Each structure stands twice: as C-alpha cells, then as structure tokens.
Amino acid sequence: MSDQPRSTALLTNSSEVRCRPRRIANTFIRQSDRTKGKTPMTTNNVLDIPTEHDVEILIAGSGFAGLGIAAALKRSGREDFVIIERAGDVGGTWRDNRYPGAACDVPSHLYSFSFRPNPQWSRVFSPQAEIFGYLRETAREEGLLPHVKFHEELLQAEWIESDNSWRVRTSSSVYRARVLITATGHLSDPKMPAIEGLDGFTGTLFHSATWDESIDLAGKRVGVVGSGASAIQIIPELQKTAEKLVVFQRSAAYVTPRHDRSYSEAEKRAFKRAPRLISQMRSELFWANEARFVERQAVPRLLDEVTKVALDHLAAQVTDPQLRAALTPNYRIGCKRILKSNDFYPALQQDNVHLDTRGIARIEGSDIVLADGSRHELDVLVMATGFEASDLPIAHRVVGVDDTLLADQWKSGMQAYATTSVHNFPNLFIMNGPNSGLGHNSIIYIIETQVEYIMGALDHMDAEHVEVIEVTAEAEEAYAADLDARSQGTVWLTGGCENWYVDPRNGRLTTVWPDFAHTFREENAVFVASPYVLTPKMSAVAAT
C-alpha cells in the first residue's frame, strides 16, 4: 500500500467517489448516507446553530500528520488545540485500510516518528495492524486523546475576516479557531473509474480502502480492478480463497523484490537497550533511498540499472512468455510508483487466477463486459483504483478571503508556498498538500519537516504578537515556478505514462516533491517571515 491516509467515501456513482460538499448560498450541504435523513445542526431536535467552541488551533485529521503536529504542540507546552476526526479512532489510512495483506512499502524503522523509535517492529516492512497500533500508542502516550473529538467530520471551514479566525463546522459542532491546520492526507478519499454501469453492479462492490470485512470471499468469483500498490498486496491473499479471481489490469507495473524478513527477539532487545541502533538504521535507510532519487531524474544509465532489476525479477518469477509480455510495462521505470512484492507474480500463475488486459467496456448486472465483447460473471468486485490526489477533497470545504473556495483557486492545479501556505487563506497550514509527496523515501520525513515549519510560524506569531499571517501571491507563484522548473525532465513528466503525480488539468507535477528529500528539509523546515504579510494584534498596536 502507498504510504498515505484515506476516506470513508461511499461508492455512489460510476465516474468517481468524493464526499464533496455542494456550495449553496454560502453554506455547504453534504450528501452522504451518514448525514442523509438527519436534521443538521440540531439541539434537542430543534433546528439551531450550536454554540461555538473557541480554540487557538484546530487540526483536521489524526493520521501521522495530525498526530505529528499535535505531539509537537503538546511537547512545546501548548494545550489549547483540538483534533477533529471523522472516524471513531485515530490512525488515518492505517486505521481504514484493512484489506488482506495491507502493509507499508517503506521500512518501518524509517516509516515512524524520529521522536518515537519503536524497538518492537516485527518485520522490516510491518503490516497494517502494527502501524495502526503504533499510532494509537502515540496518541495515548503523547497525551493527545483528550484533545481529539471523534466522529466530527470537517464540513466547512470559513475565514471570518471580522474577527480574524476560522469558523469550522463539523458534523456535530462549530469551532472558532485562530489557526487551522489540515492534515487529511494526499490519498484520503477513494477514487472510482468512469465505467458505464458500475453503480448497477448486482454483486458486492467496494473500494480497497473501504474493505467490507463482513463478506466471506471463500468460494466466490472475485474481480480486482487495478494492479497498483494496494492491488499487488490484495491479489495474493484473495487467490488463496477465491474460487475464481480475475485481475483487470490497465497498465503493467514495475515490480522489484521485497527484501522483507522478521526481526529476531535478540534484535528487538538490542534495539530497546541501545536506541542509537535504530537511529543509525534510520540514517542508513534514508540515505540509501536518497540515492535512488537520481533514477527519477531520468539518468539513462541509472534507469537502465533499476529497469534490469525489475525485469530480471519478472523473468525469474514468470516463465510463460505470453503472461510475461502482459506484465512488462511500456513506459520508463519510475514514471509510476515502483512496487515491491515477492508473491504477486506467483499468485497470477495459479489455476484460479486470470489476468485480463483487454479493458472493461461496461458492467451489466453481475457481468463485466470487456472491450472485445467477452464477459466475466462475478460475485464480488474490488476497486483498487487509487485516490483523489491532485484534486484534494478538503479543498472543496475551505473558504478563504473574499469567499474564495480553495478548490476554485486550485481549479487549474494546486500549489502552496513552502508546501504549506496559500495566498488568500490566512492562518491556514496544509500538511501533506501540494508537492509534499515522495516517490522514493519516507513521507514521515516530510511530515516532520512541515511540523518544524508550522511550529516556527506559530512561535513567530506569538513572539511578534501577530494576529494574522498570509503568504503573498508573489512568493507563492515564485515558489511554484521554481518547483515547475525542477520537475522538468524528471521521469514523472517524461516517462510516457499516466500517473497520479501529475495533475491532468495542467500537466504540472503537483503532488510530489521534485527533488531529494533532504533538500525538502533544507528549504522548508525553517520559517522565514519575509514572504508573508503580518497583521499585528490590536493590543500590540495599541501598545505602540
């Protein structure tokens, strides 16, 4: 699975799934099964506007990003903050993605907080349950649970210029916050493909990120749409129980060996006795991953080397020439995410598995009709079709200066200064937003860098008695232009594939950082006030 957080969006139409609000008369009406038929904002069943809760800082989301910034606030002595979470537990993507075989594709000693090393990881690449447990433990031991408001989904956040604060409506409350931090993740809302008749499928249908654990798949005819990071973990597990498993592949992925193993009890004891061993391992893993970034810069010799690793892996595991040809990508390696698996190829060669690359034309009842007119009759259809990455759903719920909807400002592509601040949206910090993803290293490193930046901004606001902070349009545009220039020539733009890193609306690389991860920290960890317009508090003005 890719390393970022998800939504409980419902599968409601054939083109896409977005729990997106509809803006009418400066308010938002959200259509979903969780709110449909309920009287919004009620007190004792009488329509009313709830009492506003005043809070200094409001954080939306409790995955790695939300818990990371909350822990920093708590450790710095800041107590006046709230975390709103739409689900009933912390954990983000690692709470919600419970599909069979779910695990991280970044080593666990690197895919964890630097300030909370874990000597008890069971494996090099830990499974979902362990990562979820780690996040729950983080929330508990860092004293964050009293700050979390569960079952409160952000429906609208509106900047109120008259009192320089954010008014945030949730599914049950209203908050007034001086600072708003969104930590809802890149890959937080499932995306469905535009397949005719998808909403009329008469079998069981669900997205990999909303796995239906009540369905017993043993003996069922199952289809998996997709062959990306989640699919290659799901397919080997479903193969073990399904009567028939059809994998619908649009484009083949490059797959490399997964060098996984269990940690011995002796190793865990050593990690516990000497935490420096974990620190050393993190450093080795980080710099080994950094060395791989040059592959994304489309250096021919390096691309050839990593391509050989992937194709040798394919040749060693798949002997049938026809199947091997179907699994051979037709684009340059790195253009899409390079996957890791030892059991995906073997699963595809089992008697009950069929790889189909002809393309789905439409769905009729329980039949999947292919482009050539042939059919597969299925009981269950699993959509491993990715997430809303370039058009973030949270942007459709945030309203800034002059009633500007963030999604409208980003209608031709998202961008942010230092990947966190957006012009027209004062006192807003976005985590895991524009250009903050990585294709070669750990997203936790990026999150911790953003935490440093936001904490620096908050400290500056307090020290200088600043009421409002807003990045200038000129600074944001210059920053975006620099990233555009750096992205030119990278394999993401020149590799000959369609990927979720590039926004189809403008052809720009908007979701990932187009450079080494360590340059992200060098450039984005320290807050500098000069690109911002700072409005002092009235008390500070009066004092002068």
Coordinates of C-alpha atoms in Angstrom, one line a residue:
M1 CA 0.0 0.0 0.0
S2 CA 1.2 3.5 -0.6
D3 CA 2.1 5.5 2.5
Q4 CA -0.5 8.0 3.0
P5 CA -4.2 8.5 4.8
R6 CA -8.0 7.7 3.3
S7 CA -11.8 8.4 3.4
T8 CA -15.0 6.6 4.1
A9 CA -16.5 8.0 0.9
L10 CA -19.3 5.8 -0.5
L11 CA -19.5 4.2 -3.9
T12 CA -22.3 6.2 -5.3
N13 CA -21.7 6.8 -9.0
S14 CA -19.9 5.4 -12.0
S15 CA -17.5 8.2 -12.5
E16 CA -15.9 8.9 -9.2
V17 CA -16.4 8.9 -5.4
R18 CA -15.9 12.2 -3.5
C19 CA -17.5 13.1 -0.2
R20 CA -17.6 16.6 -1.7
P21 CA -20.0 19.3 -0.4
R22 CA -22.3 21.3 -2.6
R23 CA -21.9 25.1 -2.1
I24 CA -25.2 26.9 -1.9
A25 CA -25.8 30.4 -0.5
N26 CA -22.5 30.5 1.4
T27 CA -23.2 27.2 3.2
F28 CA -22.4 23.6 2.4
I29 CA -24.8 20.7 2.0
R30 CA -23.1 17.4 2.1
Q31 CA -24.9 14.4 0.6
S32 CA -23.9 11.1 2.1
D33 CA -25.5 8.2 3.8
R34 CA -24.0 9.3 7.1
T35 CA -26.0 12.6 7.1
K36 CA -28.9 11.8 4.8
G37 CA -32.2 12.0 6.6
K38 CA -30.7 13.6 9.7
T39 CA -31.6 17.1 10.7
P40 CA -28.4 19.1 10.5
M41 CA -27.0 21.1 13.5
T42 CA -29.8 20.3 15.9
T43 CA -30.1 20.9 19.6
N44 CA -32.8 18.7 21.3
N45 CA -34.2 18.0 17.8
V46 CA -34.9 21.7 17.2
L47 CA -33.0 23.3 14.3
D48 CA -30.4 25.5 15.9
I49 CA -26.9 26.7 15.4
P50 CA -24.7 25.1 18.1
T51 CA -22.6 27.1 20.5
E52 CA -19.2 27.9 19.0
H53 CA -16.2 26.4 20.8
D54 CA -13.3 28.8 20.9
V55 CA -9.9 27.2 20.4
E56 CA -6.5 28.5 19.5
I57 CA -5.5 25.8 17.0
L58 CA -7.8 23.3 15.2
I59 CA -6.2 20.2 13.5
A60 CA -8.3 18.3 10.9
G61 CA -7.2 14.6 10.8
S62 CA -5.5 12.2 13.2
G63 CA -3.1 10.2 10.9
F64 CA 0.6 10.6 11.0
A65 CA 0.5 14.3 10.1
G66 CA -2.2 15.3 12.6
L67 CA -0.7 13.3 15.4
G68 CA 2.8 14.6 14.5
I69 CA 1.9 18.3 14.7
A70 CA -0.3 17.7 17.8
A71 CA 2.6 16.0 19.6
A72 CA 4.8 18.9 18.8
L73 CA 2.2 21.3 20.2
K74 CA 1.9 19.3 23.3
R75 CA 5.6 18.9 23.9
S76 CA 6.0 22.7 23.5
G77 CA 3.5 23.3 26.3
R78 CA 0.7 24.4 24.0
E79 CA -2.6 22.9 25.3
D80 CA -5.3 25.0 23.5
F81 CA -5.8 22.8 20.4
V82 CA -8.4 20.4 19.2
I83 CA -8.1 17.5 16.7
I84 CA -11.3 16.7 14.8
E85 CA -11.5 13.2 13.4
R86 CA -14.4 11.9 11.3
A87 CA -13.9 8.3 12.4
G88 CA -14.0 6.7 15.9
D89 CA -10.3 6.2 16.3
V90 CA -7.0 7.8 15.4
G91 CA -4.8 6.4 12.6
G92 CA -5.9 7.8 9.3
T93 CA -5.0 5.4 6.4
W94 CA -3.6 2.8 8.8
R95 CA -6.9 2.6 10.6
D96 CA -9.1 2.5 7.5
N97 CA -7.0 0.4 5.0
R98 CA -7.6 -3.1 6.4
Y99 CA -7.6 -5.1 3.2
P100 CA -5.9 -8.5 3.3
G101 CA -2.2 -8.2 3.0
A102 CA -2.1 -4.5 3.8
A103 CA 1.5 -3.4 4.8
C104 CA 3.8 -0.5 4.2
D105 CA 6.3 -0.4 1.4
V106 CA 8.8 1.7 3.4
P107 CA 10.9 0.0 6.1
S108 CA 9.2 0.5 9.5
H109 CA 12.2 1.9 11.3
L110 CA 12.1 4.7 8.8
Y111 CA 8.3 4.9 8.4
S112 CA 7.8 6.1 12.0
F113 CA 8.4 9.3 14.0
S114 CA 12.0 10.1 14.8
F115 CA 11.0 11.2 18.3
R116 CA 9.2 7.8 18.9
P117 CA 11.5 5.0 17.8
N118 CA 9.9 1.6 18.1
P119 CA 12.2 -1.3 19.0
Q120 CA 9.3 -3.8 18.7
W121 CA 8.6 -3.7 14.9
S122 CA 8.1 -7.3 13.9
R123 CA 9.4 -7.1 10.4
V124 CA 11.4 -4.8 8.0
F125 CA 8.0 -3.9 6.4
S126 CA 5.4 -4.0 9.1
P127 CA 1.8 -4.9 8.4
Q128 CA -1.2 -2.5 8.8
A129 CA -2.2 -3.7 12.3
E130 CA 1.2 -2.9 13.7
I131 CA 1.4 0.6 12.2
F132 CA -2.2 1.3 13.4
G133 CA -1.2 0.1 16.9
Y134 CA 1.9 2.4 16.8
L135 CA -0.3 5.4 16.0
R136 CA -2.8 4.6 18.7
E137 CA 0.1 4.2 21.2
T138 CA 1.5 7.6 20.0
A139 CA -1.9 9.3 20.7
R140 CA -2.2 7.7 24.1
E141 CA 1.4 8.2 25.3
E142 CA 1.8 11.7 24.0
G143 CA -1.4 12.8 25.9
L144 CA -3.3 13.6 22.7
L145 CA -6.5 11.7 23.2
P146 CA -8.2 14.4 25.4
H147 CA -7.7 16.8 22.5
V148 CA -9.4 14.5 19.9
K149 CA -13.1 15.0 19.0
F150 CA -14.2 11.8 17.3
H151 CA -17.0 11.4 14.8
E152 CA -16.6 15.1 13.8
E153 CA -16.0 15.5 10.1
L154 CA -15.0 18.9 8.7
L155 CA -17.9 20.1 6.6
Q156 CA -16.9 23.7 6.1
A157 CA -14.0 25.9 7.2
E158 CA -14.6 29.6 6.5
W159 CA -12.3 32.5 7.2
I160 CA -14.1 35.2 9.2
E161 CA -12.3 38.4 8.5
S162 CA -14.2 40.5 11.1
D163 CA -12.6 38.6 13.9
N164 CA -9.6 37.1 12.1
S165 CA -10.5 33.5 12.8
W166 CA -11.6 30.3 11.2
R167 CA -15.2 29.2 11.7
V168 CA -15.2 25.4 11.3
R169 CA -18.4 23.4 11.0
T170 CA -18.2 19.7 11.7
S171 CA -20.9 17.1 11.6
S172 CA -21.9 17.9 15.1
S173 CA -20.1 21.1 16.3
V174 CA -18.9 24.6 15.4
Y175 CA -15.4 25.8 16.3
R176 CA -13.8 29.2 16.1
A177 CA -10.1 28.8 15.7
R178 CA -7.3 31.3 15.3
V179 CA -5.2 28.8 13.3
L180 CA -6.4 25.9 11.1
I181 CA -4.2 23.0 10.2
T182 CA -5.4 20.5 7.7
A183 CA -3.8 17.0 8.0
T184 CA -6.2 15.0 5.9
G185 CA -3.6 13.3 3.6
H186 CA -2.8 13.1 -0.1
L187 CA -4.6 9.8 -0.5
S188 CA -7.5 10.2 1.8
D189 CA -10.5 9.7 -0.5
P190 CA -11.1 6.7 -2.8
K191 CA -11.5 7.4 -6.5
M192 CA -13.6 5.3 -8.8
P193 CA -13.1 4.9 -12.5
A194 CA -15.7 6.0 -15.1
I195 CA -17.1 2.6 -16.0
E196 CA -20.6 2.5 -17.5
G197 CA -23.0 0.5 -15.3
L198 CA -20.6 0.4 -12.3
D199 CA -23.3 1.7 -9.9
G200 CA -25.7 -1.1 -11.2
F201 CA -23.4 -4.0 -10.4
T202 CA -25.6 -6.6 -8.8
G203 CA -22.9 -8.3 -6.8
T204 CA -20.9 -6.9 -3.9
L205 CA -18.8 -3.8 -4.7
F206 CA -16.3 -1.9 -2.6
H207 CA -13.1 0.0 -2.8
S208 CA -9.9 -1.5 -1.3
A209 CA -9.8 1.4 1.1
T210 CA -13.3 0.7 2.4
W211 CA -12.9 -3.1 2.7
D212 CA -16.1 -4.9 3.6
E213 CA -14.9 -7.4 6.3
S214 CA -18.4 -8.9 6.6
I215 CA -18.1 -10.5 3.1
D216 CA -16.7 -14.0 3.1
L217 CA -14.8 -14.3 -0.2
A218 CA -14.2 -18.0 0.1
G219 CA -15.5 -19.8 -2.9
K220 CA -16.6 -16.6 -4.6
R221 CA -15.9 -15.3 -8.1
V222 CA -13.9 -12.1 -7.4
G223 CA -12.6 -9.4 -9.6
V224 CA -9.9 -6.8 -8.7
V225 CA -9.8 -3.7 -10.8
G226 CA -6.2 -2.3 -10.7
S227 CA -2.7 -3.6 -10.4
G228 CA -1.0 -0.9 -8.3
A229 CA 0.4 -0.7 -4.8
S230 CA -2.7 -1.9 -3.0
A231 CA -3.7 -4.5 -5.6
I232 CA -0.4 -6.4 -5.5
Q233 CA -0.9 -6.9 -1.8
I234 CA -4.5 -7.9 -2.1
I235 CA -4.3 -10.3 -5.0
P236 CA -2.0 -12.9 -3.4
E237 CA -4.3 -13.1 -0.4
L238 CA -7.6 -13.4 -2.4
Q239 CA -6.0 -16.1 -4.6
K240 CA -5.8 -18.3 -1.5
T241 CA -9.6 -18.4 -1.0
A242 CA -11.5 -17.3 -4.1
E243 CA -12.9 -19.9 -6.5
K244 CA -12.1 -17.6 -9.4
L245 CA -10.0 -14.4 -9.3
V246 CA -9.9 -12.0 -12.3
V247 CA -7.4 -9.2 -12.3
F248 CA -8.3 -6.3 -14.6
Q249 CA -5.0 -4.6 -15.5
R250 CA -4.9 -1.3 -17.3
S251 CA -1.2 -0.9 -17.4
A252 CA 1.6 -3.1 -16.0
A253 CA 3.7 -2.0 -13.1
Y254 CA 7.4 -2.4 -12.5
V255 CA 7.8 -4.8 -9.5
T256 CA 11.1 -5.3 -7.7
P257 CA 11.9 -7.9 -5.0
R258 CA 10.6 -7.1 -1.5
H259 CA 13.6 -7.7 0.9
D260 CA 11.5 -8.4 3.9
R261 CA 12.2 -10.5 7.0
S262 CA 11.2 -10.8 10.6
Y263 CA 13.3 -9.2 13.4
S264 CA 14.6 -11.7 15.9
E265 CA 13.9 -11.3 19.6
A266 CA 17.6 -10.7 20.1
E267 CA 17.5 -7.8 17.6
K268 CA 14.4 -6.3 19.3
R269 CA 16.2 -6.5 22.7
A270 CA 19.3 -4.8 21.2
F271 CA 17.1 -2.0 19.7
K272 CA 15.5 -1.5 23.1
R273 CA 18.8 -1.4 25.0
A274 CA 20.5 0.8 22.5
P275 CA 18.2 3.2 20.7
R276 CA 21.1 4.6 18.8
L277 CA 21.0 1.4 16.7
I278 CA 17.6 2.5 15.5
S279 CA 18.9 6.0 14.7
Q280 CA 21.8 4.5 12.8
M281 CA 19.4 2.2 10.8
R282 CA 17.1 5.1 10.0
S283 CA 20.0 7.1 8.7
E284 CA 21.3 4.2 6.5
L285 CA 17.8 3.5 5.1
F286 CA 17.2 7.2 4.4
W287 CA 20.4 7.8 2.5
A288 CA 20.0 4.5 0.6
N289 CA 16.6 5.8 -0.6
E290 CA 18.0 9.2 -1.4
A291 CA 20.5 7.6 -3.7
R292 CA 17.5 6.2 -5.7
F293 CA 16.1 9.7 -6.4
V294 CA 18.6 10.1 -9.3
E295 CA 16.6 7.4 -11.1
R296 CA 13.6 9.8 -11.2
Q297 CA 15.8 12.4 -12.8
A298 CA 15.8 10.2 -15.9
V299 CA 19.5 9.5 -15.9
P300 CA 19.7 6.8 -18.6
R301 CA 22.4 4.6 -17.1
L302 CA 20.6 4.5 -13.7
L303 CA 17.2 3.9 -15.2
D304 CA 18.7 1.0 -17.1
E305 CA 20.1 -0.5 -13.9
V306 CA 16.9 -0.4 -12.0
T307 CA 14.9 -1.5 -15.0
K308 CA 17.1 -4.6 -15.2
V309 CA 16.4 -5.4 -11.6
A310 CA 12.6 -5.2 -12.2
L311 CA 12.6 -7.2 -15.4
D312 CA 15.0 -9.8 -14.1
H313 CA 12.6 -10.3 -11.2
L314 CA 9.7 -10.7 -13.7
A315 CA 11.7 -13.1 -15.8
A316 CA 12.7 -15.2 -12.7
Q317 CA 9.2 -15.5 -11.5
V318 CA 7.1 -15.7 -14.7
T319 CA 8.2 -18.3 -17.3
D320 CA 5.2 -18.1 -19.6
P321 CA 6.2 -15.7 -22.4
Q322 CA 2.6 -14.5 -23.1
L323 CA 2.0 -13.7 -19.4
R324 CA 5.4 -12.1 -19.1
A325 CA 4.7 -9.9 -22.0
A326 CA 1.4 -8.8 -20.5
L327 CA 3.2 -7.9 -17.3
T328 CA 6.0 -5.9 -19.0
P329 CA 5.4 -2.1 -18.7
N330 CA 5.5 0.0 -21.8
Y331 CA 6.9 3.2 -20.1
R332 CA 10.1 4.2 -18.4
I333 CA 10.6 2.9 -14.9
G334 CA 9.8 5.4 -12.1
C335 CA 7.0 7.2 -14.1
K336 CA 4.6 5.3 -11.9
R337 CA 5.4 4.0 -8.4
I338 CA 7.9 1.2 -8.4
L339 CA 6.3 -1.7 -6.4
K340 CA 7.8 -4.3 -4.2
S341 CA 6.5 -7.9 -4.0
N342 CA 7.6 -11.5 -3.9
D343 CA 4.2 -13.1 -4.2
F344 CA 2.3 -11.0 -6.7
Y345 CA 3.7 -12.8 -9.8
P346 CA 3.4 -16.3 -8.4
A347 CA -0.3 -15.6 -7.4
L348 CA -1.1 -14.6 -11.0
Q349 CA 0.1 -18.0 -12.2
Q350 CA -2.2 -20.1 -10.0
D351 CA -5.0 -22.0 -11.7
N352 CA -7.8 -19.9 -10.2
V353 CA -6.4 -16.6 -11.3
H354 CA -6.8 -14.9 -14.7
L355 CA -5.1 -11.7 -15.8
D356 CA -7.2 -9.7 -18.2
T357 CA -5.8 -6.7 -20.1
R358 CA -8.5 -6.2 -22.7
G359 CA -10.1 -3.3 -20.8
I360 CA -13.6 -3.0 -19.2
A361 CA -16.2 -1.6 -21.6
R362 CA -19.2 -1.6 -19.2
I363 CA -20.9 -3.6 -16.5
E364 CA -24.3 -5.3 -17.0
G365 CA -25.7 -6.7 -13.7
S366 CA -23.1 -9.2 -12.5
D367 CA -21.3 -9.3 -15.8
I368 CA -18.1 -7.4 -16.5
V369 CA -18.2 -6.8 -20.3
L370 CA -14.8 -6.3 -21.9
A371 CA -13.8 -4.2 -24.9
D372 CA -14.0 -7.3 -27.2
G373 CA -17.4 -8.2 -26.0
S374 CA -16.4 -11.1 -23.8
R375 CA -17.7 -11.3 -20.2
H376 CA -16.7 -12.3 -16.7
E377 CA -19.6 -13.1 -14.3
L378 CA -18.5 -12.1 -10.8
D379 CA -19.9 -12.2 -7.3
V380 CA -17.6 -9.5 -5.8
L381 CA -15.8 -6.6 -7.4
V382 CA -12.9 -4.9 -5.6
M383 CA -11.8 -1.5 -6.8
A384 CA -8.1 -1.0 -6.2
T385 CA -8.3 2.2 -8.3
G386 CA -6.5 4.8 -6.2
F387 CA -7.4 8.0 -4.6
E388 CA -8.2 11.7 -5.2
A389 CA -4.6 13.0 -5.1
S390 CA -4.4 16.1 -7.3
D391 CA -7.8 17.5 -6.5
L392 CA -7.9 17.2 -2.8
P393 CA -11.4 16.8 -1.4
I394 CA -10.6 19.0 1.6
A395 CA -10.1 21.9 -0.8
H396 CA -13.8 21.8 -1.6
R397 CA -14.6 22.6 2.1
V398 CA -12.2 25.5 2.9
V399 CA -13.3 29.1 2.1
G400 CA -10.8 31.9 2.5
V401 CA -10.6 35.7 1.9
D402 CA -13.4 37.2 -0.2
D403 CA -15.4 34.0 -0.1
T404 CA -12.7 32.2 -2.1
L405 CA -13.1 28.4 -2.2
L406 CA -9.7 26.7 -2.1
A407 CA -10.8 24.3 -4.8
D408 CA -11.7 27.2 -7.1
Q409 CA -8.4 28.8 -6.5
W410 CA -6.8 25.4 -7.3
K411 CA -9.1 24.7 -10.3
S412 CA -6.1 24.7 -12.7
G413 CA -3.8 22.9 -10.2
M414 CA -2.9 23.1 -6.5
Q415 CA 0.2 25.0 -5.2
A416 CA 1.4 26.3 -1.9
Y417 CA 4.3 28.3 -0.6
A418 CA 6.8 26.0 1.3
T419 CA 4.1 23.3 0.5
T420 CA 2.1 24.6 3.5
S421 CA 0.8 28.2 2.9
V422 CA -1.7 29.5 0.3
H423 CA -2.4 33.1 -0.6
N424 CA -6.0 34.2 0.3
F425 CA -6.1 31.7 3.2
P426 CA -4.6 33.4 6.3
N427 CA -3.6 31.4 9.3
L428 CA -4.0 28.1 7.4
F429 CA -1.3 25.5 7.2
I430 CA -1.7 22.5 4.9
M431 CA 0.1 19.2 5.7
N432 CA 0.5 16.6 3.0
G433 CA -0.7 19.1 0.5
P434 CA 0.9 20.3 -2.8
N435 CA 4.3 18.9 -3.7
S436 CA 4.8 17.2 -0.4
G437 CA 4.6 13.6 -1.5
L438 CA 7.6 11.4 -2.3
G439 CA 8.2 8.6 -4.8
H440 CA 11.4 7.3 -3.2
N441 CA 11.6 7.9 0.5
S442 CA 9.5 8.1 3.7
I443 CA 6.7 10.6 3.9
I444 CA 7.2 10.8 7.7
Y445 CA 10.4 12.7 7.0
I446 CA 8.3 15.3 5.0
I447 CA 5.7 15.4 7.7
E448 CA 8.3 16.1 10.4
T449 CA 9.7 18.9 8.3
Q450 CA 6.3 20.5 7.9
V451 CA 5.8 20.2 11.7
E452 CA 9.1 22.2 12.2
Y453 CA 7.9 24.9 9.8
I454 CA 4.5 25.3 11.3
M455 CA 5.9 25.4 14.8
G456 CA 8.3 28.1 13.7
A457 CA 5.4 30.1 12.3
L458 CA 3.4 29.8 15.5
D459 CA 6.4 30.8 17.6
H460 CA 7.0 33.8 15.4
M461 CA 3.3 34.8 15.6
D462 CA 3.5 34.6 19.4
A463 CA 6.8 36.3 19.8
E464 CA 5.9 39.2 17.5
H465 CA 2.3 39.5 18.6
V466 CA 1.0 38.7 15.1
E467 CA -2.7 38.2 14.7
V468 CA -2.8 37.2 11.0
I469 CA -0.3 35.7 8.7
E470 CA -0.8 35.3 5.0
V471 CA 1.7 34.4 2.3
T472 CA 1.9 36.9 -0.6
A473 CA 0.7 35.8 -4.1
E474 CA 4.1 36.8 -5.5
A475 CA 6.0 34.5 -3.1
E476 CA 3.7 31.6 -3.8
E477 CA 3.9 32.0 -7.5
A478 CA 7.7 32.2 -7.4
Y479 CA 7.9 29.1 -5.3
A480 CA 5.6 27.2 -7.6
A481 CA 7.6 28.3 -10.7
D482 CA 10.8 27.0 -9.1
L483 CA 9.3 23.6 -8.5
D484 CA 7.9 23.5 -12.0
A485 CA 11.4 24.2 -13.3
R486 CA 12.9 21.5 -11.2
S487 CA 10.3 19.0 -12.3
Q488 CA 11.2 19.4 -16.0
G489 CA 13.0 16.3 -17.3
T490 CA 12.0 14.1 -14.5
V491 CA 10.7 10.6 -15.3
W492 CA 7.3 11.6 -13.9
L493 CA 6.8 14.1 -16.8
T494 CA 8.8 12.3 -19.5
G495 CA 8.4 8.6 -18.8
G496 CA 5.4 8.1 -21.1
C497 CA 2.8 7.1 -18.6
E498 CA -0.3 8.5 -16.8
N499 CA 0.3 8.8 -13.1
W500 CA -1.3 10.5 -10.1
Y501 CA 1.7 12.6 -9.5
V502 CA 0.8 14.9 -12.4
D503 CA -2.4 17.0 -12.5
P504 CA -4.2 16.2 -15.7
R505 CA -5.7 19.7 -15.7
N506 CA -2.4 21.5 -16.3
G507 CA 0.3 18.8 -16.8
R508 CA 2.2 20.0 -13.8
L509 CA 3.8 17.9 -11.2
T510 CA 1.7 18.9 -8.2
T511 CA 1.7 16.1 -5.7
V512 CA 5.3 15.1 -5.2
W513 CA 8.5 17.0 -4.3
P514 CA 10.7 17.1 -7.5
D515 CA 14.0 16.8 -5.7
F516 CA 15.8 14.9 -3.0
A517 CA 14.0 14.5 0.3
H518 CA 16.9 16.1 2.2
T519 CA 16.5 19.3 0.1
F520 CA 12.9 19.5 1.2
R521 CA 14.1 19.8 4.8
E522 CA 16.9 22.2 3.9
E523 CA 14.5 24.5 2.1
N524 CA 11.2 24.1 4.1
A525 CA 12.0 23.4 7.7
V526 CA 12.8 26.9 8.9
F527 CA 10.1 29.5 9.0
V528 CA 11.0 32.9 7.5
A529 CA 8.6 35.8 7.8
S530 CA 9.6 37.9 4.8
P531 CA 7.3 36.1 2.2
Y532 CA 4.3 36.8 4.5
V533 CA 2.0 39.8 5.2
L534 CA 1.8 40.0 9.0
T535 CA -1.0 41.7 10.8
P536 CA -0.3 42.6 14.4
K537 CA -2.7 42.1 17.3
M538 CA -4.7 45.1 18.2
S539 CA -3.2 45.0 21.7
A540 CA 0.3 45.2 20.2
V541 CA -0.8 48.2 18.0
A542 CA -2.3 50.0 21.0
A543 CA 0.9 49.5 23.0
T544 CA 2.9 51.3 20.4

